[in-house]
Amino acid sequence: MAKKSGLSAEDVVDLRAQLDEGSQPMVWFTTAAVGMEEGRSAKLLAVIDPPEGDFIQVRPTGSKDEMSFSPAELTLEKPPPRKKAPAPPPAPPEPPRETEIIHPYVPEAPVKPAAPKPKPAAAPAAEQAPAKPARKPSAKTTFPEVTITLVTTGEGEWAVEVLQGTRRTVRPTPVPPAQVAQAAKLLTPEVAEIVEGVLNAARAQQLARVEQLRAELEAAQKALDDLGA
């Protein structure tokens, strides 16, 4: 591509006149244009006065930016159309492939199975090892049933006895009511409720007896005082 010359003073005057008439002529960038490809087009926007430095404003094709250039960076010479790159040569044809020769299938002769080897004769019964006796299954260990009974006399006294099966191993033995109440709380709520009811009844009975004895003691003390003891 031949090197394009910039705008002359007459070109600038002519472009200004076209702008005054309302048209926006096209210009092209030269090799002196910094940051622009040579031959790229642009639309003229304004010619600023005074004409010093970069006083010609253009908008490059395909861009929305307005840029300023000097007359040496622009030209009115439209570049010739670019030649298309020559098409690549066609690829060489592939070499013919070798033909695979398929041999006819010939079945193999069947192979006769080998004759089975004779089994060794069994040893005489006297030489055979004696069979081990089968183990007897071990019997399960069973435990006799244990029955624990708490008995109350109705007056706040408790006794406990233990039976293993049908044999009495612990004869009725007195147990403090406090220990009975404590053991009942560790069992089901129903058992604890029944035991607590029996203990409350025994407490009420003993309290009534204490009140009766206290009244008898007061009467005896009064009789003694009357006797002048």
mmCIF file of N, CA, C and O in Angstrom, residues 154-217:
data_model
loop_
_atom_site.group_PDB
_atom_site.id
_atom_site.type_symbol
_atom_site.label_atom_id
_atom_site.label_comp_id
_atom_site.label_asym_id
_atom_site.label_seq_id
_atom_site.Cartn_x
_atom_site.Cartn_y
_atom_site.Cartn_z
ATOM 1 N N GLY A 154 -50.320 -54.701 109.499
ATOM 2 C CA GLY A 154 -51.385 -53.712 109.611
ATOM 3 C C GLY A 154 -51.151 -52.718 110.721
ATOM 4 O O GLY A 154 -51.917 -51.770 110.876
ATOM 5 N N GLU A 155 -50.138 -52.915 111.529
ATOM 6 C CA GLU A 155 -49.824 -51.991 112.632
ATOM 7 C C GLU A 155 -48.498 -51.278 112.394
ATOM 8 O O GLU A 155 -47.850 -50.822 113.334
ATOM 9 N N GLY A 156 -48.060 -51.241 111.117
ATOM 10 C CA GLY A 156 -46.811 -50.548 110.793
ATOM 11 C C GLY A 156 -45.606 -51.434 110.803
ATOM 12 O O GLY A 156 -44.480 -50.952 110.595
ATOM 13 N N GLU A 157 -45.742 -52.742 111.081
ATOM 14 C CA GLU A 157 -44.617 -53.661 111.091
ATOM 15 C C GLU A 157 -44.580 -54.424 109.768
ATOM 16 O O GLU A 157 -45.614 -54.815 109.217
ATOM 17 N N TRP A 158 -43.345 -54.651 109.267
ATOM 18 C CA TRP A 158 -43.157 -55.330 107.971
ATOM 19 C C TRP A 158 -42.192 -56.487 108.154
ATOM 20 O O TRP A 158 -41.308 -56.469 109.008
ATOM 21 N N ALA A 159 -42.371 -57.504 107.294
ATOM 22 C CA ALA A 159 -41.488 -58.676 107.289
ATOM 23 C C ALA A 159 -41.281 -59.100 105.835
ATOM 24 O O ALA A 159 -42.152 -58.903 104.984
ATOM 25 N N VAL A 160 -40.124 -59.690 105.545
ATOM 26 C CA VAL A 160 -39.785 -60.145 104.205
ATOM 27 C C VAL A 160 -39.375 -61.604 104.269
ATOM 28 O O VAL A 160 -38.739 -62.036 105.242
ATOM 29 N N GLU A 161 -39.777 -62.386 103.251
ATOM 30 C CA GLU A 161 -39.352 -63.771 103.139
ATOM 31 C C GLU A 161 -39.020 -64.064 101.678
ATOM 32 O O GLU A 161 -39.556 -63.419 100.771
ATOM 33 N N VAL A 162 -38.124 -65.062 101.444
ATOM 34 C CA VAL A 162 -37.635 -65.389 100.111
ATOM 35 C C VAL A 162 -37.810 -66.877 99.885
ATOM 36 O O VAL A 162 -37.455 -67.701 100.746
ATOM 37 N N LEU A 163 -38.368 -67.229 98.703
ATOM 38 C CA LEU A 163 -38.522 -68.625 98.288
ATOM 39 C C LEU A 163 -37.727 -68.834 97.014
ATOM 40 O O LEU A 163 -37.828 -68.040 96.060
ATOM 41 N N GLN A 164 -36.914 -69.906 96.948
ATOM 42 C CA GLN A 164 -36.232 -70.339 95.731
ATOM 43 C C GLN A 164 -36.933 -71.604 95.265
ATOM 44 O O GLN A 164 -36.732 -72.684 95.810
ATOM 45 N N GLY A 165 -37.750 -71.432 94.219
ATOM 46 C CA GLY A 165 -38.604 -72.537 93.808
ATOM 47 C C GLY A 165 -39.657 -72.761 94.867
ATOM 48 O O GLY A 165 -40.463 -71.884 95.181
ATOM 49 N N THR A 166 -39.645 -73.946 95.474
ATOM 50 C CA THR A 166 -40.582 -74.245 96.574
ATOM 51 C C THR A 166 -39.884 -74.256 97.921
ATOM 52 O O THR A 166 -40.515 -74.516 98.956
ATOM 53 N N ARG A 167 -38.575 -74.003 97.938
ATOM 54 C CA ARG A 167 -37.799 -74.058 99.184
ATOM 55 C C ARG A 167 -37.674 -72.659 99.765
ATOM 56 O O ARG A 167 -37.302 -71.706 99.065
ATOM 57 N N ARG A 168 -38.034 -72.491 101.017
ATOM 58 C CA ARG A 168 -37.936 -71.200 101.708
ATOM 59 C C ARG A 168 -36.511 -71.020 102.189
ATOM 60 O O ARG A 168 -36.037 -71.747 103.066
ATOM 61 N N THR A 169 -35.820 -70.065 101.607
ATOM 62 C CA THR A 169 -34.424 -69.816 101.975
ATOM 63 C C THR A 169 -34.295 -68.723 103.025
ATOM 64 O O THR A 169 -33.306 -68.695 103.763
ATOM 65 N N VAL A 170 -35.258 -67.805 103.083
ATOM 66 C CA VAL A 170 -35.247 -66.752 104.106
ATOM 67 C C VAL A 170 -36.603 -66.757 104.776
ATOM 68 O O VAL A 170 -37.634 -66.535 104.115
ATOM 69 N N ARG A 171 -36.613 -67.015 106.057
ATOM 70 C CA ARG A 171 -37.867 -67.007 106.804
ATOM 71 C C ARG A 171 -38.316 -65.568 107.026
ATOM 72 O O ARG A 171 -37.518 -64.642 106.874
ATOM 73 N N PRO A 172 -39.572 -65.348 107.374
ATOM 74 C CA PRO A 172 -40.051 -63.981 107.599
ATOM 75 C C PRO A 172 -39.153 -63.228 108.578
ATOM 76 O O PRO A 172 -38.966 -63.646 109.725
ATOM 77 N N THR A 173 -38.589 -62.127 108.093
ATOM 78 C CA THR A 173 -37.623 -61.334 108.867
ATOM 79 C C THR A 173 -38.137 -59.900 108.950
ATOM 80 O O THR A 173 -38.535 -59.313 107.942
ATOM 81 N N PRO A 174 -38.162 -59.304 110.151
ATOM 82 C CA PRO A 174 -38.649 -57.926 110.283
ATOM 83 C C PRO A 174 -37.786 -56.949 109.455
ATOM 84 O O PRO A 174 -36.569 -57.079 109.381
ATOM 85 N N VAL A 175 -38.476 -55.975 108.857
ATOM 86 C CA VAL A 175 -37.815 -54.951 108.045
ATOM 87 C C VAL A 175 -38.347 -53.595 108.481
ATOM 88 O O VAL A 175 -39.572 -53.426 108.630
ATOM 89 N N PRO A 176 -37.494 -52.609 108.733
ATOM 90 C CA PRO A 176 -37.978 -51.282 109.127
ATOM 91 C C PRO A 176 -38.867 -50.673 108.031
ATOM 92 O O PRO A 176 -38.595 -50.828 106.830
ATOM 93 N N PRO A 177 -39.945 -49.987 108.412
ATOM 94 C CA PRO A 177 -40.837 -49.393 107.414
ATOM 95 C C PRO A 177 -40.122 -48.393 106.492
ATOM 96 O O PRO A 177 -40.460 -48.269 105.318
ATOM 97 N N ALA A 178 -39.126 -47.673 107.011
ATOM 98 C CA ALA A 178 -38.411 -46.695 106.180
ATOM 99 C C ALA A 178 -37.694 -47.379 105.017
ATOM 100 O O ALA A 178 -37.681 -46.880 103.879
ATOM 101 N N GLN A 179 -37.107 -48.577 105.286
ATOM 102 C CA GLN A 179 -36.427 -49.304 104.216
ATOM 103 C C GLN A 179 -37.433 -49.842 103.195
ATOM 104 O O GLN A 179 -37.155 -49.895 101.998
ATOM 105 N N VAL A 180 -38.621 -50.248 103.675
ATOM 106 C CA VAL A 180 -39.658 -50.719 102.750
ATOM 107 C C VAL A 180 -40.094 -49.585 101.833
ATOM 108 O O VAL A 180 -40.256 -49.759 100.617
ATOM 109 N N ALA A 181 -40.292 -48.385 102.376
ATOM 110 C CA ALA A 181 -40.702 -47.241 101.564
ATOM 111 C C ALA A 181 -39.626 -46.889 100.544
ATOM 112 O O ALA A 181 -39.914 -46.564 99.386
ATOM 113 N N GLN A 182 -38.352 -46.953 100.958
ATOM 114 C CA GLN A 182 -37.262 -46.625 100.042
ATOM 115 C C GLN A 182 -37.170 -47.648 98.902
ATOM 116 O O GLN A 182 -36.964 -47.297 97.744
ATOM 117 N N ALA A 183 -37.327 -48.941 99.197
ATOM 118 C CA ALA A 183 -37.278 -49.977 98.170
ATOM 119 C C ALA A 183 -38.460 -49.861 97.219
ATOM 120 O O ALA A 183 -38.343 -50.100 96.013
ATOM 121 N N ALA A 184 -39.643 -49.504 97.728
ATOM 122 C CA ALA A 184 -40.834 -49.390 96.885
ATOM 123 C C ALA A 184 -40.683 -48.268 95.858
ATOM 124 O O ALA A 184 -41.182 -48.357 94.735
ATOM 125 N N LYS A 185 -39.983 -47.200 96.217
ATOM 126 C CA LYS A 185 -39.779 -46.099 95.281
ATOM 127 C C LYS A 185 -38.905 -46.511 94.102
ATOM 128 O O LYS A 185 -38.975 -45.919 93.025
ATOM 129 N N LEU A 186 -38.057 -47.536 94.285
ATOM 130 C CA LEU A 186 -37.201 -48.006 93.195
ATOM 131 C C LEU A 186 -37.942 -48.945 92.254
ATOM 132 O O LEU A 186 -37.415 -49.296 91.189
ATOM 133 N N LEU A 187 -39.137 -49.415 92.654
ATOM 134 C CA LEU A 187 -39.937 -50.310 91.817
ATOM 135 C C LEU A 187 -40.931 -49.493 91.000
ATOM 136 O O LEU A 187 -40.725 -48.306 90.760
ATOM 137 N N THR A 188 -42.012 -50.103 90.562
ATOM 138 C CA THR A 188 -42.994 -49.402 89.722
ATOM 139 C C THR A 188 -43.786 -48.399 90.547
ATOM 140 O O THR A 188 -43.904 -48.534 91.776
ATOM 141 N N PRO A 189 -44.373 -47.368 89.902
ATOM 142 C CA PRO A 189 -45.180 -46.387 90.646
ATOM 143 C C PRO A 189 -46.374 -47.018 91.356
ATOM 144 O O PRO A 189 -46.779 -46.547 92.422
ATOM 145 N N GLU A 190 -46.943 -48.089 90.768
ATOM 146 C CA GLU A 190 -48.092 -48.725 91.425
ATOM 147 C C GLU A 190 -47.692 -49.330 92.771
ATOM 148 O O GLU A 190 -48.413 -49.191 93.776
ATOM 149 N N VAL A 191 -46.522 -50.018 92.790
ATOM 150 C CA VAL A 191 -46.058 -50.614 94.053
ATOM 151 C C VAL A 191 -45.774 -49.527 95.076
ATOM 152 O O VAL A 191 -46.135 -49.633 96.262
ATOM 153 N N ALA A 192 -45.116 -48.446 94.649
ATOM 154 C CA ALA A 192 -44.798 -47.352 95.575
ATOM 155 C C ALA A 192 -46.071 -46.738 96.142
ATOM 156 O O ALA A 192 -46.138 -46.394 97.331
ATOM 157 N N GLU A 193 -47.121 -46.621 95.294
ATOM 158 C CA GLU A 193 -48.375 -46.021 95.770
ATOM 159 C C GLU A 193 -49.052 -46.913 96.820
ATOM 160 O O GLU A 193 -49.550 -46.430 97.841
ATOM 161 N N ILE A 194 -49.067 -48.230 96.570
ATOM 162 C CA ILE A 194 -49.700 -49.148 97.536
ATOM 163 C C ILE A 194 -48.961 -49.135 98.874
ATOM 164 O O ILE A 194 -49.558 -49.043 99.960
ATOM 165 N N VAL A 195 -47.624 -49.218 98.822
ATOM 166 C CA VAL A 195 -46.839 -49.232 100.056
ATOM 167 C C VAL A 195 -47.012 -47.928 100.816
ATOM 168 O O VAL A 195 -47.145 -47.915 102.061
ATOM 169 N N GLU A 196 -47.037 -46.801 100.091
ATOM 170 C CA GLU A 196 -47.203 -45.508 100.754
ATOM 171 C C GLU A 196 -48.561 -45.419 101.439
ATOM 172 O O GLU A 196 -48.688 -44.856 102.531
ATOM 173 N N GLY A 197 -49.619 -45.992 100.813
ATOM 174 C CA GLY A 197 -50.945 -45.991 101.442
ATOM 175 C C GLY A 197 -50.963 -46.780 102.742
ATOM 176 O O GLY A 197 -51.568 -46.359 103.746
ATOM 177 N N VAL A 198 -50.289 -47.960 102.717
ATOM 178 C CA VAL A 198 -50.234 -48.764 103.943
ATOM 179 C C VAL A 198 -49.460 -48.026 105.032
ATOM 180 O O VAL A 198 -49.861 -48.012 106.218
ATOM 181 N N LEU A 199 -48.366 -47.382 104.674
ATOM 182 C CA LEU A 199 -47.570 -46.656 105.672
ATOM 183 C C LEU A 199 -48.351 -45.472 106.239
ATOM 184 O O LEU A 199 -48.265 -45.179 107.438
ATOM 185 N N ASN A 200 -49.113 -44.768 105.395
ATOM 186 C CA ASN A 200 -49.920 -43.645 105.890
ATOM 187 C C ASN A 200 -50.979 -44.125 106.877
ATOM 188 O O ASN A 200 -51.236 -43.466 107.910
ATOM 189 N N ALA A 201 -51.593 -45.268 106.569
ATOM 190 C CA ALA A 201 -52.599 -45.799 107.500
ATOM 191 C C ALA A 201 -51.950 -46.184 108.831
ATOM 192 O O ALA A 201 -52.519 -45.949 109.916
ATOM 193 N N ALA A 202 -50.740 -46.784 108.772
ATOM 194 C CA ALA A 202 -50.044 -47.149 110.003
ATOM 195 C C ALA A 202 -49.656 -45.914 110.790
ATOM 196 O O ALA A 202 -49.738 -45.897 112.038
ATOM 197 N N ARG A 203 -49.229 -44.840 110.076
ATOM 198 C CA ARG A 203 -48.876 -43.596 110.793
ATOM 199 C C ARG A 203 -50.096 -43.027 111.509
ATOM 200 O O ARG A 203 -50.012 -42.560 112.665
ATOM 201 N N ALA A 204 -51.254 -43.033 110.801
ATOM 202 C CA ALA A 204 -52.468 -42.488 111.423
ATOM 203 C C ALA A 204 -52.869 -43.312 112.654
ATOM 204 O O ALA A 204 -53.280 -42.763 113.693
ATOM 205 N N GLN A 205 -52.721 -44.629 112.563
ATOM 206 C CA GLN A 205 -53.056 -45.491 113.700
ATOM 207 C C GLN A 205 -52.130 -45.226 114.890
ATOM 208 O O GLN A 205 -52.573 -45.122 116.035
ATOM 209 N N GLN A 206 -50.840 -45.118 114.593
ATOM 210 C CA GLN A 206 -49.889 -44.860 115.687
ATOM 211 C C GLN A 206 -50.089 -43.475 116.283
ATOM 212 O O GLN A 206 -49.927 -43.280 117.501
ATOM 213 N N LEU A 207 -50.451 -42.483 115.433
ATOM 214 C CA LEU A 207 -50.689 -41.138 115.941
ATOM 215 C C LEU A 207 -51.901 -41.124 116.882
ATOM 216 O O LEU A 207 -51.872 -40.478 117.941
ATOM 217 N N ALA A 208 -52.940 -41.870 116.497
ATOM 218 C CA ALA A 208 -54.129 -41.932 117.380
ATOM 219 C C ALA A 208 -53.777 -42.601 118.713
ATOM 220 O O ALA A 208 -54.245 -42.191 119.791
ATOM 221 N N ARG A 209 -52.959 -43.616 118.660
ATOM 222 C CA ARG A 209 -52.550 -44.299 119.899
ATOM 223 C C ARG A 209 -51.722 -43.381 120.775
ATOM 224 O O ARG A 209 -51.866 -43.371 122.007
ATOM 225 N N VAL A 210 -50.828 -42.573 120.119
ATOM 226 C CA VAL A 210 -50.013 -41.627 120.905
ATOM 227 C C VAL A 210 -50.910 -40.601 121.593
ATOM 228 O O VAL A 210 -50.708 -40.252 122.775
ATOM 229 N N GLU A 211 -51.933 -40.113 120.845
ATOM 230 C CA GLU A 211 -52.833 -39.131 121.450
ATOM 231 C C GLU A 211 -53.594 -39.758 122.634
ATOM 232 O O GLU A 211 -53.814 -39.118 123.681
ATOM 233 N N GLN A 212 -54.001 -41.012 122.469
ATOM 234 C CA GLN A 212 -54.721 -41.688 123.550
ATOM 235 C C GLN A 212 -53.818 -41.864 124.776
ATOM 236 O O GLN A 212 -54.222 -41.602 125.920
ATOM 237 N N LEU A 213 -52.568 -42.298 124.555
ATOM 238 C CA LEU A 213 -51.645 -42.490 125.664
ATOM 239 C C LEU A 213 -51.308 -41.160 126.331
ATOM 240 O O LEU A 213 -51.154 -41.082 127.577
ATOM 241 N N ARG A 214 -51.205 -40.088 125.484
ATOM 242 C CA ARG A 214 -50.915 -38.782 126.075
ATOM 243 C C ARG A 214 -52.063 -38.330 126.979
ATOM 244 O O ARG A 214 -51.843 -37.761 128.063
ATOM 245 N N ALA A 215 -53.311 -38.595 126.538
ATOM 246 C CA ALA A 215 -54.465 -38.203 127.372
ATOM 247 C C ALA A 215 -54.497 -39.015 128.670
ATOM 248 O O ALA A 215 -54.785 -38.482 129.769
ATOM 249 N N GLU A 216 -54.203 -40.323 128.563
ATOM 250 C CA GLU A 216 -54.181 -41.146 129.777
ATOM 251 C C GLU A 216 -53.065 -40.692 130.714
ATOM 252 O O GLU A 216 -53.234 -40.697 131.953
ATOM 253 N N LEU A 217 -51.919 -40.294 130.151
ATOM 254 C CA LEU A 217 -50.816 -39.834 130.996
ATOM 255 C C LEU A 217 -51.176 -38.544 131.709
ATOM 256 O O LEU A 217 -50.877 -38.367 132.917
#
